[in-house]
């Protein structure tokens, strides 16, 4: 008599991202600070990056979040330009 053992299968969890809407950037997008930027929803963050001339804004946004984490008063324009304090 042979026995078989069933191997449990598990599915990898999946995450879904809310679609990013096309919205205008806030009026202060040229001088917006990291602190202000981090309070925006993803659609507005992308709009700020696009208005400042950022390419691939959806890919750059998470990097900006990391770059901003230690510099809340730095402007997003400075972060994009690589003007980080030492």
PDB file of N, CA and C in Angstrom:
ATOM      1  N   UNK A   1       0.843  -1.172   0.000  1.00  0.00           N
ATOM      2  CA  UNK A   1       0.000   0.000   0.000  1.00  0.00           C
ATOM      3  C   UNK A   1       0.891   1.239   0.000  1.00  0.00           C
ATOM      4  N   UNK A   2       0.661   2.079  -0.950  1.00  0.00           N
ATOM      5  CA  UNK A   2       1.470   3.292  -1.003  1.00  0.00           C
ATOM      6  C   UNK A   2       0.664   4.460  -0.457  1.00  0.00           C
ATOM      7  N   UNK A   3       1.399   5.359   0.116  1.00  0.00           N
ATOM      8  CA  UNK A   3       0.743   6.560   0.636  1.00  0.00           C
ATOM      9  C   UNK A   3       1.349   7.769  -0.057  1.00  0.00           C
ATOM     10  N   UNK A   4       0.540   8.736  -0.229  1.00  0.00           N
ATOM     11  CA  UNK A   4       1.027   9.985  -0.817  1.00  0.00           C
ATOM     12  C   UNK A   4       0.802  11.095   0.181  1.00  0.00           C
ATOM     13  N   UNK A   5       1.718  11.979   0.184  1.00  0.00           N
ATOM     14  CA  UNK A   5       1.608  13.122   1.078  1.00  0.00           C
ATOM     15  C   UNK A   5       1.356  14.359   0.231  1.00  0.00           C
ATOM     16  N   UNK A   6       0.330  15.046   0.579  1.00  0.00           N
ATOM     17  CA  UNK A   6       0.007  16.268  -0.158  1.00  0.00           C
ATOM     18  C   UNK A   6       0.949  17.381   0.285  1.00  0.00           C
ATOM     19  N   UNK A   7       1.473  18.084  -0.664  1.00  0.00           N
ATOM     20  CA  UNK A   7       2.334  19.220  -0.372  1.00  0.00           C
ATOM     21  C   UNK A   7       1.455  20.464  -0.404  1.00  0.00           C
ATOM     22  N   UNK A   8       1.442  21.202   0.711  1.00  0.00           N
ATOM     23  CA  UNK A   8       0.596  22.400   0.719  1.00  0.00           C
ATOM     24  C   UNK A   8       1.138  23.430  -0.271  1.00  0.00           C
ATOM     25  N   UNK A   9       0.230  24.094  -0.893  1.00  0.00           N
ATOM     26  CA  UNK A   9       0.632  25.159  -1.816  1.00  0.00           C
ATOM     27  C   UNK A   9       0.227  26.491  -1.216  1.00  0.00           C
ATOM     28  N   UNK A  10       1.069  27.444  -1.432  1.00  0.00           N
ATOM     29  CA  UNK A  10       0.751  28.788  -0.955  1.00  0.00           C
ATOM     30  C   UNK A  10       0.916  29.751  -2.113  1.00  0.00           C
ATOM     31  N   UNK A  11       0.094  30.718  -2.122  1.00  0.00           N
ATOM     32  CA  UNK A  11       0.180  31.747  -3.154  1.00  0.00           C
ATOM     33  C   UNK A  11       0.891  32.956  -2.564  1.00  0.00           C
ATOM     34  N   UNK A  12       1.729  33.554  -3.348  1.00  0.00           N
ATOM     35  CA  UNK A  12       2.409  34.761  -2.899  1.00  0.00           C
ATOM     36  C   UNK A  12       1.380  35.876  -2.771  1.00  0.00           C
ATOM     37  N   UNK A  13       1.508  36.664  -1.718  1.00  0.00           N
ATOM     38  CA  UNK A  13       0.558  37.770  -1.576  1.00  0.00           C
ATOM     39  C   UNK A  13       0.755  38.776  -2.704  1.00  0.00           C
ATOM     40  N   UNK A  14      -0.318  39.334  -3.125  1.00  0.00           N
ATOM     41  CA  UNK A  14      -0.235  40.343  -4.174  1.00  0.00           C
ATOM     42  C   UNK A  14      -0.699  41.672  -3.612  1.00  0.00           C
ATOM     43  N   UNK A  15      -0.118  42.704  -4.124  1.00  0.00           N
ATOM     44  CA  UNK A  15      -0.541  44.035  -3.715  1.00  0.00           C
ATOM     45  C   UNK A  15      -0.989  44.776  -4.958  1.00  0.00           C
ATOM     46  N   UNK A  16      -1.967  45.592  -4.780  1.00  0.00           N
ATOM     47  CA  UNK A  16      -2.420  46.414  -5.887  1.00  0.00           C
ATOM     48  C   UNK A  16      -2.248  47.866  -5.495  1.00  0.00           C
ATOM     49  N   UNK A  17      -1.752  48.638  -6.418  1.00  0.00           N
ATOM     50  CA  UNK A  17      -1.582  50.058  -6.192  1.00  0.00           C
ATOM     51  C   UNK A  17      -2.770  50.791  -6.772  1.00  0.00           C
ATOM     52  N   UNK A  18      -3.173  51.802  -6.055  1.00  0.00           N
ATOM     53  CA  UNK A  18      -4.236  52.646  -6.586  1.00  0.00           C
ATOM     54  C   UNK A  18      -3.690  53.368  -7.815  1.00  0.00           C
ATOM     55  N   UNK A  19      -4.494  53.520  -8.829  1.00  0.00           N
ATOM     56  CA  UNK A  19      -4.004  54.221 -10.010  1.00  0.00           C
ATOM     57  C   UNK A  19      -3.691  55.676  -9.686  1.00  0.00           C
ATOM     58  N   UNK A  20      -2.667  56.180 -10.321  1.00  0.00           N
ATOM     59  CA  UNK A  20      -2.295  57.577 -10.135  1.00  0.00           C
ATOM     60  C   UNK A  20      -3.128  58.407 -11.093  1.00  0.00           C
ATOM     61  N   UNK A  21      -3.797  59.390 -10.550  1.00  0.00           N
ATOM     62  CA  UNK A  21      -4.634  60.270 -11.366  1.00  0.00           C
ATOM     63  C   UNK A  21      -3.801  61.421 -11.896  1.00  0.00           C
ATOM     64  N   UNK A  22      -4.203  61.934 -13.022  1.00  0.00           N
ATOM     65  CA  UNK A  22      -3.549  63.110 -13.575  1.00  0.00           C
ATOM     66  C   UNK A  22      -4.153  64.334 -12.897  1.00  0.00           C
ATOM     67  N   UNK A  23      -3.343  64.979 -12.075  1.00  0.00           N
ATOM     68  CA  UNK A  23      -3.795  66.160 -11.341  1.00  0.00           C
ATOM     69  C   UNK A  23      -2.768  67.270 -11.537  1.00  0.00           C
ATOM     70  N   UNK A  24      -3.181  68.516 -11.358  1.00  0.00           N
ATOM     71  CA  UNK A  24      -2.204  69.604 -11.454  1.00  0.00           C
ATOM     72  C   UNK A  24      -1.349  69.642 -10.184  1.00  0.00           C
ATOM     73  N   UNK A  25      -0.123  70.139 -10.301  1.00  0.00           N
ATOM     74  CA  UNK A  25       0.700  70.260  -9.098  1.00  0.00           C
ATOM     75  C   UNK A  25       0.171  71.390  -8.217  1.00  0.00           C
ATOM     76  N   UNK A  26       0.510  71.373  -6.939  1.00  0.00           N
ATOM     77  CA  UNK A  26       0.107  72.486  -6.075  1.00  0.00           C
ATOM     78  C   UNK A  26       0.757  73.788  -6.569  1.00  0.00           C
ATOM     79  N   UNK A  27       0.160  74.899  -6.216  1.00  0.00           N
ATOM     80  CA  UNK A  27       0.655  76.202  -6.672  1.00  0.00           C
ATOM     81  C   UNK A  27       2.104  76.454  -6.251  1.00  0.00           C
ATOM     82  N   UNK A  28       2.511  75.895  -5.121  1.00  0.00           N
ATOM     83  CA  UNK A  28       3.862  76.141  -4.610  1.00  0.00           C
ATOM     84  C   UNK A  28       4.858  75.059  -5.021  1.00  0.00           C
ATOM     85  N   UNK A  29       4.590  74.356  -6.116  1.00  0.00           N
ATOM     86  CA  UNK A  29       5.423  73.206  -6.477  1.00  0.00           C
ATOM     87  C   UNK A  29       6.895  73.563  -6.645  1.00  0.00           C
ATOM     88  N   UNK A  30       7.212  74.799  -7.046  1.00  0.00           N
ATOM     89  CA  UNK A  30       8.613  75.170  -7.266  1.00  0.00           C
ATOM     90  C   UNK A  30       9.387  75.321  -5.961  1.00  0.00           C
ATOM     91  N   UNK A  31       8.689  75.581  -4.881  1.00  0.00           N
ATOM     92  CA  UNK A  31       9.362  75.793  -3.595  1.00  0.00           C
ATOM     93  C   UNK A  31       8.916  74.798  -2.529  1.00  0.00           C
ATOM     94  N   UNK A  32       8.172  73.782  -2.917  1.00  0.00           N
ATOM     95  CA  UNK A  32       7.640  72.830  -1.945  1.00  0.00           C
ATOM     96  C   UNK A  32       8.789  72.100  -1.235  1.00  0.00           C
ATOM     97  N   UNK A  33       8.660  71.983   0.069  1.00  0.00           N
ATOM     98  CA  UNK A  33       9.693  71.306   0.858  1.00  0.00           C
ATOM     99  C   UNK A  33       9.379  69.818   0.967  1.00  0.00           C
ATOM    100  N   UNK A  34      10.370  69.087   1.396  1.00  0.00           N
ATOM    101  CA  UNK A  34      10.171  67.651   1.605  1.00  0.00           C
ATOM    102  C   UNK A  34       9.034  67.398   2.590  1.00  0.00           C
ATOM    103  N   UNK A  35       8.979  68.198   3.637  1.00  0.00           N
ATOM    104  CA  UNK A  35       7.922  68.028   4.641  1.00  0.00           C
ATOM    105  C   UNK A  35       6.550  68.164   3.997  1.00  0.00           C
ATOM    106  N   UNK A  36       6.382  69.182   3.165  1.00  0.00           N
ATOM    107  CA  UNK A  36       5.099  69.407   2.490  1.00  0.00           C
ATOM    108  C   UNK A  36       4.820  68.307   1.464  1.00  0.00           C
ATOM    109  N   UNK A  37       5.846  67.933   0.726  1.00  0.00           N
ATOM    110  CA  UNK A  37       5.725  66.906  -0.306  1.00  0.00           C
ATOM    111  C   UNK A  37       5.229  65.597   0.287  1.00  0.00           C
ATOM    112  N   UNK A  38       5.752  65.231   1.439  1.00  0.00           N
ATOM    113  CA  UNK A  38       5.395  63.951   2.044  1.00  0.00           C
ATOM    114  C   UNK A  38       3.964  63.909   2.563  1.00  0.00           C
ATOM    115  N   UNK A  39       3.305  65.055   2.653  1.00  0.00           N
ATOM    116  CA  UNK A  39       1.895  65.065   3.064  1.00  0.00           C
ATOM    117  C   UNK A  39       0.951  64.912   1.870  1.00  0.00           C
ATOM    118  N   UNK A  40       1.502  65.005   0.651  1.00  0.00           N
ATOM    119  CA  UNK A  40       0.679  64.894  -0.556  1.00  0.00           C
ATOM    120  C   UNK A  40       0.362  63.440  -0.869  1.00  0.00           C
ATOM    121  N   UNK A  41      -0.755  63.222  -1.549  1.00  0.00           N
ATOM    122  CA  UNK A  41      -1.036  61.869  -2.038  1.00  0.00           C
ATOM    123  C   UNK A  41      -0.135  61.596  -3.242  1.00  0.00           C
ATOM    124  N   UNK A  42      -0.080  60.344  -3.651  1.00  0.00           N
ATOM    125  CA  UNK A  42       0.843  59.947  -4.711  1.00  0.00           C
ATOM    126  C   UNK A  42       0.601  60.700  -6.017  1.00  0.00           C
ATOM    127  N   UNK A  43      -0.646  60.944  -6.358  1.00  0.00           N
ATOM    128  CA  UNK A  43      -0.948  61.661  -7.601  1.00  0.00           C
ATOM    129  C   UNK A  43      -0.342  63.061  -7.594  1.00  0.00           C
ATOM    130  N   UNK A  44      -0.457  63.749  -6.467  1.00  0.00           N
ATOM    131  CA  UNK A  44       0.098  65.103  -6.379  1.00  0.00           C
ATOM    132  C   UNK A  44       1.624  65.077  -6.301  1.00  0.00           C
ATOM    133  N   UNK A  45       2.195  64.063  -5.659  1.00  0.00           N
ATOM    134  CA  UNK A  45       3.652  63.935  -5.641  1.00  0.00           C
ATOM    135  C   UNK A  45       4.183  63.780  -7.066  1.00  0.00           C
ATOM    136  N   UNK A  46       3.533  62.921  -7.842  1.00  0.00           N
ATOM    137  CA  UNK A  46       3.935  62.711  -9.235  1.00  0.00           C
ATOM    138  C   UNK A  46       3.790  64.015 -10.020  1.00  0.00           C
ATOM    139  N   UNK A  47       2.711  64.756  -9.777  1.00  0.00           N
ATOM    140  CA  UNK A  47       2.491  66.027 -10.474  1.00  0.00           C
ATOM    141  C   UNK A  47       3.604  67.024 -10.160  1.00  0.00           C
ATOM    142  N   UNK A  48       4.051  67.062  -8.911  1.00  0.00           N
ATOM    143  CA  UNK A  48       5.152  67.955  -8.528  1.00  0.00           C
ATOM    144  C   UNK A  48       6.417  67.572  -9.283  1.00  0.00           C
ATOM    145  N   UNK A  49       6.740  66.289  -9.276  1.00  0.00           N
ATOM    146  CA  UNK A  49       7.960  65.827  -9.940  1.00  0.00           C
ATOM    147  C   UNK A  49       7.918  66.101 -11.438  1.00  0.00           C
ATOM    148  N   UNK A  50       6.767  65.865 -12.057  1.00  0.00           N
ATOM    149  CA  UNK A  50       6.634  66.128 -13.493  1.00  0.00           C
ATOM    150  C   UNK A  50       6.752  67.618 -13.791  1.00  0.00           C
ATOM    151  N   UNK A  51       6.143  68.463 -12.951  1.00  0.00           N
ATOM    152  CA  UNK A  51       6.198  69.910 -13.164  1.00  0.00           C
ATOM    153  C   UNK A  51       7.624  70.440 -13.016  1.00  0.00           C
ATOM    154  N   UNK A  52       8.411  69.782 -12.176  1.00  0.00           N
ATOM    155  CA  UNK A  52       9.804  70.192 -11.992  1.00  0.00           C
ATOM    156  C   UNK A  52      10.727  69.580 -13.041  1.00  0.00           C
ATOM    157  N   UNK A  53      10.143  68.868 -13.991  1.00  0.00           N
ATOM    158  CA  UNK A  53      10.926  68.314 -15.083  1.00  0.00           C
ATOM    159  C   UNK A  53      11.498  66.944 -14.817  1.00  0.00           C
ATOM    160  N   UNK A  54      10.998  66.286 -13.780  1.00  0.00           N
ATOM    161  CA  UNK A  54      11.499  64.950 -13.465  1.00  0.00           C
ATOM    162  C   UNK A  54      11.030  63.921 -14.475  1.00  0.00           C
ATOM    163  N   UNK A  55      11.958  63.159 -15.011  1.00  0.00           N
ATOM    164  CA  UNK A  55      11.607  62.057 -15.907  1.00  0.00           C
ATOM    165  C   UNK A  55      11.267  60.832 -15.075  1.00  0.00           C
ATOM    166  N   UNK A  56      10.378  60.000 -15.582  1.00  0.00           N
ATOM    167  CA  UNK A  56       9.978  58.771 -14.883  1.00  0.00           C
ATOM    168  C   UNK A  56       9.547  59.066 -13.447  1.00  0.00           C
ATOM    169  N   UNK A  57       8.677  60.039 -13.293  1.00  0.00           N
ATOM    170  CA  UNK A  57       8.276  60.500 -11.968  1.00  0.00           C
ATOM    171  C   UNK A  57       7.765  59.374 -11.081  1.00  0.00           C
ATOM    172  N   UNK A  58       7.068  58.397 -11.659  1.00  0.00           N
ATOM    173  CA  UNK A  58       6.548  57.301 -10.840  1.00  0.00           C
ATOM    174  C   UNK A  58       7.672  56.441 -10.278  1.00  0.00           C
ATOM    175  N   UNK A  59       8.806  56.384 -10.958  1.00  0.00           N
ATOM    176  CA  UNK A  59       9.951  55.632 -10.451  1.00  0.00           C
ATOM    177  C   UNK A  59      10.805  56.473  -9.506  1.00  0.00           C
ATOM    178  N   UNK A  60      10.821  57.777  -9.732  1.00  0.00           N
ATOM    179  CA  UNK A  60      11.633  58.685  -8.925  1.00  0.00           C
ATOM    180  C   UNK A  60      10.988  58.953  -7.565  1.00  0.00           C
ATOM    181  N   UNK A  61       9.665  58.936  -7.498  1.00  0.00           N
ATOM    182  CA  UNK A  61       8.954  59.293  -6.262  1.00  0.00           C
ATOM    183  C   UNK A  61       9.442  58.526  -5.035  1.00  0.00           C
ATOM    184  N   UNK A  62       9.602  57.208  -5.087  1.00  0.00           N
ATOM    185  CA  UNK A  62      10.090  56.501  -3.889  1.00  0.00           C
ATOM    186  C   UNK A  62      11.515  56.908  -3.501  1.00  0.00           C
ATOM    187  N   UNK A  63      12.334  57.242  -4.485  1.00  0.00           N
ATOM    188  CA  UNK A  63      13.703  57.677  -4.199  1.00  0.00           C
ATOM    189  C   UNK A  63      13.680  59.042  -3.520  1.00  0.00           C
ATOM    190  N   UNK A  64      12.788  59.905  -3.972  1.00  0.00           N
ATOM    191  CA  UNK A  64      12.642  61.220  -3.349  1.00  0.00           C
ATOM    192  C   UNK A  64      12.210  61.053  -1.896  1.00  0.00           C
ATOM    193  N   UNK A  65      11.310  60.120  -1.636  1.00  0.00           N
ATOM    194  CA  UNK A  65      10.884  59.865  -0.254  1.00  0.00           C
ATOM    195  C   UNK A  65      12.078  59.539   0.631  1.00  0.00           C
ATOM    196  N   UNK A  66      12.971  58.703   0.139  1.00  0.00           N
ATOM    197  CA  UNK A  66      14.162  58.332   0.908  1.00  0.00           C
ATOM    198  C   UNK A  66      15.081  59.540   1.057  1.00  0.00           C
ATOM    199  N   UNK A  67      15.302  60.270  -0.037  1.00  0.00           N
ATOM    200  CA  UNK A  67      16.166  61.449   0.015  1.00  0.00           C
ATOM    201  C   UNK A  67      15.644  62.524   0.942  1.00  0.00           C
ATOM    202  N   UNK A  68      14.347  62.605   1.063  1.00  0.00           N
ATOM    203  CA  UNK A  68      13.726  63.621   1.913  1.00  0.00           C
ATOM    204  C   UNK A  68      13.707  63.238   3.389  1.00  0.00           C
ATOM    205  N   UNK A  69      13.850  61.981   3.680  1.00  0.00           N
ATOM    206  CA  UNK A  69      13.641  61.519   5.052  1.00  0.00           C
ATOM    207  C   UNK A  69      14.506  62.246   6.077  1.00  0.00           C
ATOM    208  N   UNK A  70      15.700  62.627   5.713  1.00  0.00           N
ATOM    209  CA  UNK A  70      16.565  63.310   6.670  1.00  0.00           C
ATOM    210  C   UNK A  70      16.620  64.811   6.506  1.00  0.00           C
ATOM    211  N   UNK A  71      15.918  65.337   5.518  1.00  0.00           N
ATOM    212  CA  UNK A  71      16.006  66.760   5.212  1.00  0.00           C
ATOM    213  C   UNK A  71      14.627  67.364   4.984  1.00  0.00           C
ATOM    214  N   UNK A  72      13.808  67.487   6.012  1.00  0.00           N
ATOM    215  CA  UNK A  72      12.421  67.936   5.823  1.00  0.00           C
ATOM    216  C   UNK A  72      12.280  69.354   5.274  1.00  0.00           C
ATOM    217  N   UNK A  73      13.298  70.206   5.464  1.00  0.00           N
ATOM    218  CA  UNK A  73      13.190  71.589   4.998  1.00  0.00           C
ATOM    219  C   UNK A  73      13.810  71.818   3.626  1.00  0.00           C
ATOM    220  N   UNK A  74      14.380  70.785   3.040  1.00  0.00           N
ATOM    221  CA  UNK A  74      14.967  70.883   1.709  1.00  0.00           C
ATOM    222  C   UNK A  74      13.851  70.923   0.671  1.00  0.00           C
ATOM    223  N   UNK A  75      14.037  71.700  -0.384  1.00  0.00           N
ATOM    224  CA  UNK A  75      13.010  71.732  -1.428  1.00  0.00           C
ATOM    225  C   UNK A  75      13.152  70.516  -2.337  1.00  0.00           C
ATOM    226  N   UNK A  76      12.049  70.113  -2.917  1.00  0.00           N
ATOM    227  CA  UNK A  76      12.061  68.986  -3.851  1.00  0.00           C
ATOM    228  C   UNK A  76      12.928  69.334  -5.059  1.00  0.00           C
ATOM    229  N   UNK A  77      12.912  70.586  -5.480  1.00  0.00           N
ATOM    230  CA  UNK A  77      13.753  71.007  -6.604  1.00  0.00           C
ATOM    231  C   UNK A  77      15.227  70.750  -6.285  1.00  0.00           C
ATOM    232  N   UNK A  78      15.645  71.029  -5.052  1.00  0.00           N
ATOM    233  CA  UNK A  78      17.034  70.769  -4.658  1.00  0.00           C
ATOM    234  C   UNK A  78      17.336  69.276  -4.613  1.00  0.00           C
ATOM    235  N   UNK A  79      16.388  68.486  -4.135  1.00  0.00           N
ATOM    236  CA  UNK A  79      16.590  67.032  -4.094  1.00  0.00           C
ATOM    237  C   UNK A  79      16.764  66.502  -5.514  1.00  0.00           C
ATOM    238  N   UNK A  80      15.905  66.939  -6.432  1.00  0.00           N
ATOM    239  CA  UNK A  80      16.003  66.493  -7.825  1.00  0.00           C
ATOM    240  C   UNK A  80      17.320  66.920  -8.466  1.00  0.00           C
ATOM    241  N   UNK A  81      17.818  68.088  -8.067  1.00  0.00           N
ATOM    242  CA  UNK A  81      19.074  68.593  -8.625  1.00  0.00           C
ATOM    243  C   UNK A  81      20.291  67.962  -7.950  1.00  0.00           C
ATOM    244  N   UNK A  82      20.049  67.170  -6.900  1.00  0.00           N
ATOM    245  CA  UNK A  82      21.160  66.541  -6.186  1.00  0.00           C
ATOM    246  C   UNK A  82      21.846  67.469  -5.206  1.00  0.00           C
ATOM    247  N   UNK A  83      21.192  68.565  -4.855  1.00  0.00           N
ATOM    248  CA  UNK A  83      21.763  69.532  -3.919  1.00  0.00           C
ATOM    249  C   UNK A  83      21.435  69.155  -2.480  1.00  0.00           C
ATOM    250  N   UNK A  84      21.992  68.050  -2.022  1.00  0.00           N
ATOM    251  CA  UNK A  84      21.753  67.585  -0.655  1.00  0.00           C
ATOM    252  C   UNK A  84      22.845  68.124   0.259  1.00  0.00           C
ATOM    253  N   UNK A  85      22.481  68.505   1.478  1.00  0.00           N
ATOM    254  CA  UNK A  85      23.498  68.955   2.427  1.00  0.00           C
ATOM    255  C   UNK A  85      24.443  67.805   2.779  1.00  0.00           C
ATOM    256  N   UNK A  86      25.644  68.155   3.129  1.00  0.00           N
ATOM    257  CA  UNK A  86      26.610  67.108   3.506  1.00  0.00           C
ATOM    258  C   UNK A  86      26.504  66.766   4.964  1.00  0.00           C
TER     259      UNK A  86
END
